[in-house]
Amino acid sequence: MLEIKDLKVKLEEEDKQILKGVNLTVEAGKVHAIMGPNGSGKSTLSYVLSGRDGYEVTGGEASLEGEDLLDMEPEERAAAGLFLAFQYPVEIPGVGNMTFLRTAVNAQRKARGEDEISAGDFLKLIREKAKTLKIDAEMLKRPVNVGFSGGEKKRNEILQMAMLEPKMCILDETDSGLDVDAMKLVSEGVNALRDAGRGFLVITHYQRLLDHIKPDVVHIMADGRIVKTGGPELALEVEQNGYADILAETA
Amino acid sequence: MAAVTQQKMDATEARLATLDLPESAPWLAEAREAALTRVRAAGLPGRRDEYWKYTRPDTLVQPEAPTAAVFDHGEEAPVFDTVDRLKVVFVDGVFSSDLSDPLEGEGFTIERLSDVADKDIHWAKDLYGTLETNGQDPVKRPLAALNTAFAYDGVVIRVTGKVSRPVSLIYVHESEASDAMLHHVIKLEEGADFTLLENGPAAARFNKVLEVDVADKAGFHHVRAQGRDHERRAVTHIFGRLGAESTFKSFTLTVNGQMTRNEAILELTGDDAVAHVAGACLGDGDFHHDDTVFITHDAENCESRQVYKKVLRNGATGVFQGKILVKNKAQRTDGYQISQSLLLDDDSQFYAKPELEIYADDVACSHGSTSGAIDDEALFYLRSRGLPEGIATDLLTLAFLAEAVEEIEDEALAEEIVSRLDAWLTRRRKG
């Protein structure tokens, strides 16, 4: 599904190398988690994959189902099936949540050469998906993320994911700013989307999210590289001992 | 005030030489003569006038109107087309009875100014030119006085009841060299309610004055769409006087136009009055748009809002001069003013001059002005969800204008305006 080979990235503005050769393959139907200390390059990886400005790829490649991601505009990556759940979802005053989502769904359909969804079908679909995420009609009407609590913003991200039905989902610290109940709700939303045809890359600091979204593979990232890969037990090890031991053993 | 310079006097006389005072009954002839005296005393605006610092008045003042090509609107239906309304049509500044609905309606009377001009006695005597005269202090507005002196046509409306069906003034531009002046007078009696719509390019050059007297507890609603011809030039003045517990709400959409100066001069004279003026404009290329607003609070516990938003691209220019004057008896005034521009490239310019002058001590007034580009974070967020860059930019542009459009109370009219904005953006996106 997602294939990253020796990816090297630096910041455009300053001469600072962030990713120093990342290798990672996420298969369809699998959930991979990336853990790592602050500044290890986890969020940069998610931004580079989704096409945010400000990064320069200095080497390596990244592809989604064999298609070169790095060559595409952000909207083309989205239409190809990539979705990034933001760590800090952006507030967009003046743009209604519902309008935004319908425009997005239809733009992706159009890019893939499919028919637009009818207003009626869209409404039915979004109501159904919103209900399971406990998003009420009022939240759907409000401007995108404006005045939303931290938990509401993250639920809104998952709602977008559910509506857009991407093939590859990247969750960038979706657990940050969530209380226990909100984390449970968000995790249930993610788990409902787990599917044999869909891959997940879950970026997190903490093991607790992985109690809810059970990963198949766990990677530890440090200083711009994946330094260790293992099963779910690796996350528990981090939780108990911190990163120091792992970093010491891989240094 | 400094004496009018010889150069200004010459320019003023050159303009006056092209105009004739319309024949009028004595009461109106008197008002026209007095206005002409005001024009001569002040002189027409010149480039050195402080009030015209950011907008060059030359083309608005010069003797002949610069020609303006008539724009082909193609298939697009005119704005407000779906709204049930009383249509009053002016072609190049002249009332067309053929194109207009019969001038009648429930709860109000409507007459043509040129018909009223023949009558020896008319209620409009107390209003025609009166609010314009009041509005000449402390800042002179000679182009409005010029209009009072010379405008031949217009509507004279007296509203006695709550009128739900709007009166819609439609300005058709047919001649490339038309130079039009219209003067409208509207009087709302106590408790009356009335909606006025205006749209159309009007003429190659257009000078319009609207005087609105809103009595106690009355409500005036005004939605205007200025467009769509690009080469046209316009100077418009709205003079409003608000009685106690009255409401005055005016919104203007401007797309295209090489030169537009819209002035709104409102005086809140009765306690608990509410005045909102708002504008959204989209400018592309050699577009110049100026909103000049002067709101005077002269009564207690009144509220005023000014919300102006401009989207400028390809070297377009936007100007905002907005003032709130709070006189010493206007305690508990709530004044708000915001002017913002979205500059879509480095060539476009926005000049803002917000002013507050406050003599009362128990007052809450705020004002702000910003200029900025499209928010990169928001743009990336939208694109990451699959919106192509152009559509995402348009969506953010509409969002930027939303605060101004939300000032329109009537939802159907607000939707009309949004669909115009949308169409303008889409046309440009698709080239």
XYZ file of C-alpha atoms in Angstrom, chain A:
251
model
C 0.000 0.000 0.000
C 2.392 2.709 1.273
C 6.031 2.266 0.442
C 8.760 4.591 1.673
C 12.356 3.991 0.610
C 15.366 5.783 2.031
C 13.413 9.051 2.320
C 15.584 12.059 3.099
C 14.014 15.456 3.817
C 15.276 18.830 4.916
C 13.561 22.063 5.830
C 13.417 24.429 2.868
C 14.030 27.579 4.895
C 16.994 26.392 6.908
C 19.604 23.864 6.013
C 18.357 21.311 8.512
C 18.044 17.636 7.673
C 14.997 16.148 9.413
C 14.552 12.738 7.800
C 17.791 10.888 7.189
C 16.702 7.832 5.253
C 13.328 6.424 6.298
C 12.348 2.941 5.137
C 8.815 1.781 5.801
C 6.185 -0.382 4.113
C 2.562 -0.437 5.268
C 0.546 -3.300 3.796
C -3.178 -3.143 3.030
C -5.225 -4.242 6.017
C -2.434 -3.527 8.520
C -2.011 -0.952 11.238
C 1.519 0.318 11.734
C 2.429 2.597 14.604
C 5.354 4.980 14.786
C 6.559 6.048 18.199
C 9.500 8.190 19.053
C 10.753 11.077 21.132
C 10.052 14.713 20.307
C 11.946 15.999 17.308
C 12.534 12.549 15.845
C 10.786 13.487 12.581
C 7.410 11.734 12.995
C 5.246 14.724 12.120
C 7.581 15.771 9.322
C 7.081 12.346 7.776
C 3.299 12.824 7.828
C 3.534 16.308 6.323
C 5.951 15.289 3.580
C 3.723 12.395 2.609
C 0.659 14.646 2.384
C 2.486 17.356 0.423
C 2.809 20.319 2.740
C 5.033 23.194 1.591
C 8.277 23.977 3.340
C 10.042 20.634 2.980
C 12.576 19.588 0.421
C 12.991 15.936 -0.462
C 16.723 15.396 -0.903
C 16.588 11.679 -1.608
C 14.546 8.501 -1.669
C 10.963 7.855 -2.691
C 7.433 7.357 -1.424
C 4.597 5.698 -3.274
C 0.971 4.747 -2.728
C -0.072 1.594 -4.550
C 2.883 2.068 -6.859
C 2.088 5.716 -7.675
C 4.811 8.241 -6.888
C 3.371 10.427 -4.126
C 6.131 13.001 -4.037
C 5.354 14.177 -7.544
C 1.717 14.967 -6.797
C -0.095 18.054 -5.504
C -1.711 17.616 -2.078
C -5.177 17.295 -3.638
C -3.931 14.609 -6.041
C -2.543 12.622 -3.134
C -5.915 12.893 -1.438
C -7.721 11.717 -4.556
C -5.243 8.836 -4.841
C -6.410 7.716 -1.408
C -4.100 9.311 1.151
C -5.544 10.921 4.250
C -3.767 12.741 7.050
C -5.601 13.286 10.323
C -3.911 16.461 11.562
C -2.338 16.821 14.970
C -3.704 20.362 15.011
C -6.794 20.527 12.790
C -7.047 23.978 11.220
C -9.920 26.332 12.044
C -11.520 27.806 8.946
C -13.953 30.600 9.823
C -16.699 31.169 7.301
C -16.592 27.727 5.704
C -19.378 25.449 6.929
C -18.293 21.979 7.968
C -20.916 20.336 5.792
C -20.152 22.478 2.724
C -16.480 21.726 3.130
C -17.013 17.986 3.348
C -19.374 17.801 0.400
C -16.968 19.867 -1.716
C -14.112 17.567 -0.692
C -16.025 14.343 -1.395
C -17.114 15.594 -4.790
C -13.693 16.989 -5.709
C -12.138 13.591 -5.019
C -14.851 11.787 -6.951
C -14.373 14.135 -9.868
C -10.605 13.636 -9.811
C -11.189 9.883 -9.995
C -13.668 10.278 -12.850
C -16.677 9.305 -10.715
C -20.104 10.952 -10.516
C -20.800 13.514 -7.797
C -22.757 12.322 -4.790
C -26.325 13.637 -4.677
C -27.221 16.087 -1.932
C -29.691 13.595 -0.481
C -27.267 10.677 -0.412
C -24.573 12.852 1.075
C -26.854 14.053 3.845
C -27.924 10.521 4.679
C -24.347 9.294 4.754
C -22.956 12.104 6.860
C -25.769 11.882 9.405
C -25.149 8.206 9.847
C -21.378 8.587 10.240
C -21.669 11.653 12.450
C -24.012 9.828 14.798
C -21.503 7.099 15.628
C -18.897 9.780 16.398
C -21.426 11.708 18.512
C -21.200 14.726 16.229
C -24.499 16.594 16.322
C -26.229 18.589 13.599
C -25.045 21.813 15.193
C -21.380 20.823 14.784
C -21.955 19.935 11.155
C -23.383 23.366 10.489
C -20.660 25.299 12.262
C -17.589 26.614 10.436
C -14.853 23.985 10.125
C -13.304 23.396 13.572
C -14.156 26.913 14.780
C -14.947 26.904 18.471
C -14.552 23.119 18.594
C -12.947 21.607 21.693
C -9.798 19.532 21.257
C -11.852 16.346 21.300
C -14.422 17.707 18.847
C -11.678 18.631 16.409
C -10.240 15.127 16.481
C -13.695 13.560 16.074
C -14.216 15.861 13.127
C -10.992 14.563 11.574
C -12.222 11.000 11.910
C -15.579 12.002 10.412
C -13.764 13.399 7.388
C -11.801 10.186 7.136
C -14.997 8.141 7.282
C -16.632 10.245 4.570
C -13.633 10.299 2.238
C -12.915 6.558 2.608
C -9.177 6.783 1.928
C -6.985 3.745 1.244
C -4.162 4.913 3.456
C -4.774 6.802 6.689
C -2.070 8.611 8.587
C -3.008 9.687 12.111
C -0.635 12.303 13.472
C -0.799 12.272 17.274
C -4.532 11.934 17.189
C -4.453 11.197 20.909
C -2.946 14.537 21.888
C -5.361 16.696 23.812
C -7.893 13.910 24.308
C -9.338 12.738 27.595
C -9.983 9.043 28.127
C -13.571 9.084 26.903
C -12.749 11.112 23.796
C -9.858 8.792 23.004
C -12.190 5.800 23.239
C -14.690 7.448 20.877
C -12.029 8.405 18.357
C -10.450 4.950 18.507
C -13.813 3.297 17.911
C -14.225 5.517 14.878
C -10.852 4.441 13.549
C -11.439 0.787 14.306
C -14.735 0.901 12.417
C -12.725 1.850 9.341
C -10.257 -1.011 9.654
C -10.602 -3.029 6.533
C -8.622 -5.521 4.490
C -8.135 -2.924 1.756
C -6.986 -0.087 3.987
C -3.665 0.698 5.615
C -3.045 2.785 8.758
C -0.012 4.605 10.024
C -0.581 5.783 13.582
C 1.906 8.302 14.932
C 1.870 8.661 18.690
C 3.953 9.427 21.731
C 2.080 7.146 24.038
C 1.215 3.531 24.247
C -2.278 4.218 25.584
C -3.733 5.003 22.149
C -2.427 1.648 21.004
C -4.500 -0.044 23.719
C -7.514 1.068 21.699
C -6.161 0.932 18.155
C -4.211 -2.314 18.203
C -1.240 -2.154 15.853
C 0.194 -5.033 13.862
C 3.646 -3.479 13.675
C 5.378 -0.873 15.853
C 8.306 1.250 14.694
C 10.532 3.396 16.815
C 11.766 6.542 15.135
C 14.721 8.567 16.329
C 16.792 11.276 14.747
C 15.173 10.947 11.337
C 15.335 7.169 11.020
C 13.341 4.097 11.958
C 15.662 2.544 14.508
C 13.664 -0.454 15.637
C 10.680 -2.413 14.394
C 8.701 -5.006 16.270
C 5.259 -6.181 17.343
C 2.803 -4.557 19.787
C 5.085 -5.556 22.660
C 7.545 -2.868 21.539
C 5.021 -0.176 22.495
C 4.691 -1.687 25.968
C 8.438 -1.656 26.344
C 8.505 2.047 25.535
C 5.722 2.694 28.009
C 7.648 0.978 30.807
C 11.222 2.002 30.115
C 11.039 5.101 27.920
C 13.083 5.506 24.777
C 16.487 5.644 26.462
C 17.110 1.888 26.495
C 16.088 1.413 22.870
C 18.108 4.365 21.699
C 21.134 3.176 23.636
C 20.917 -0.291 22.160
C 20.549 0.992 18.574
C 23.112 3.768 18.781
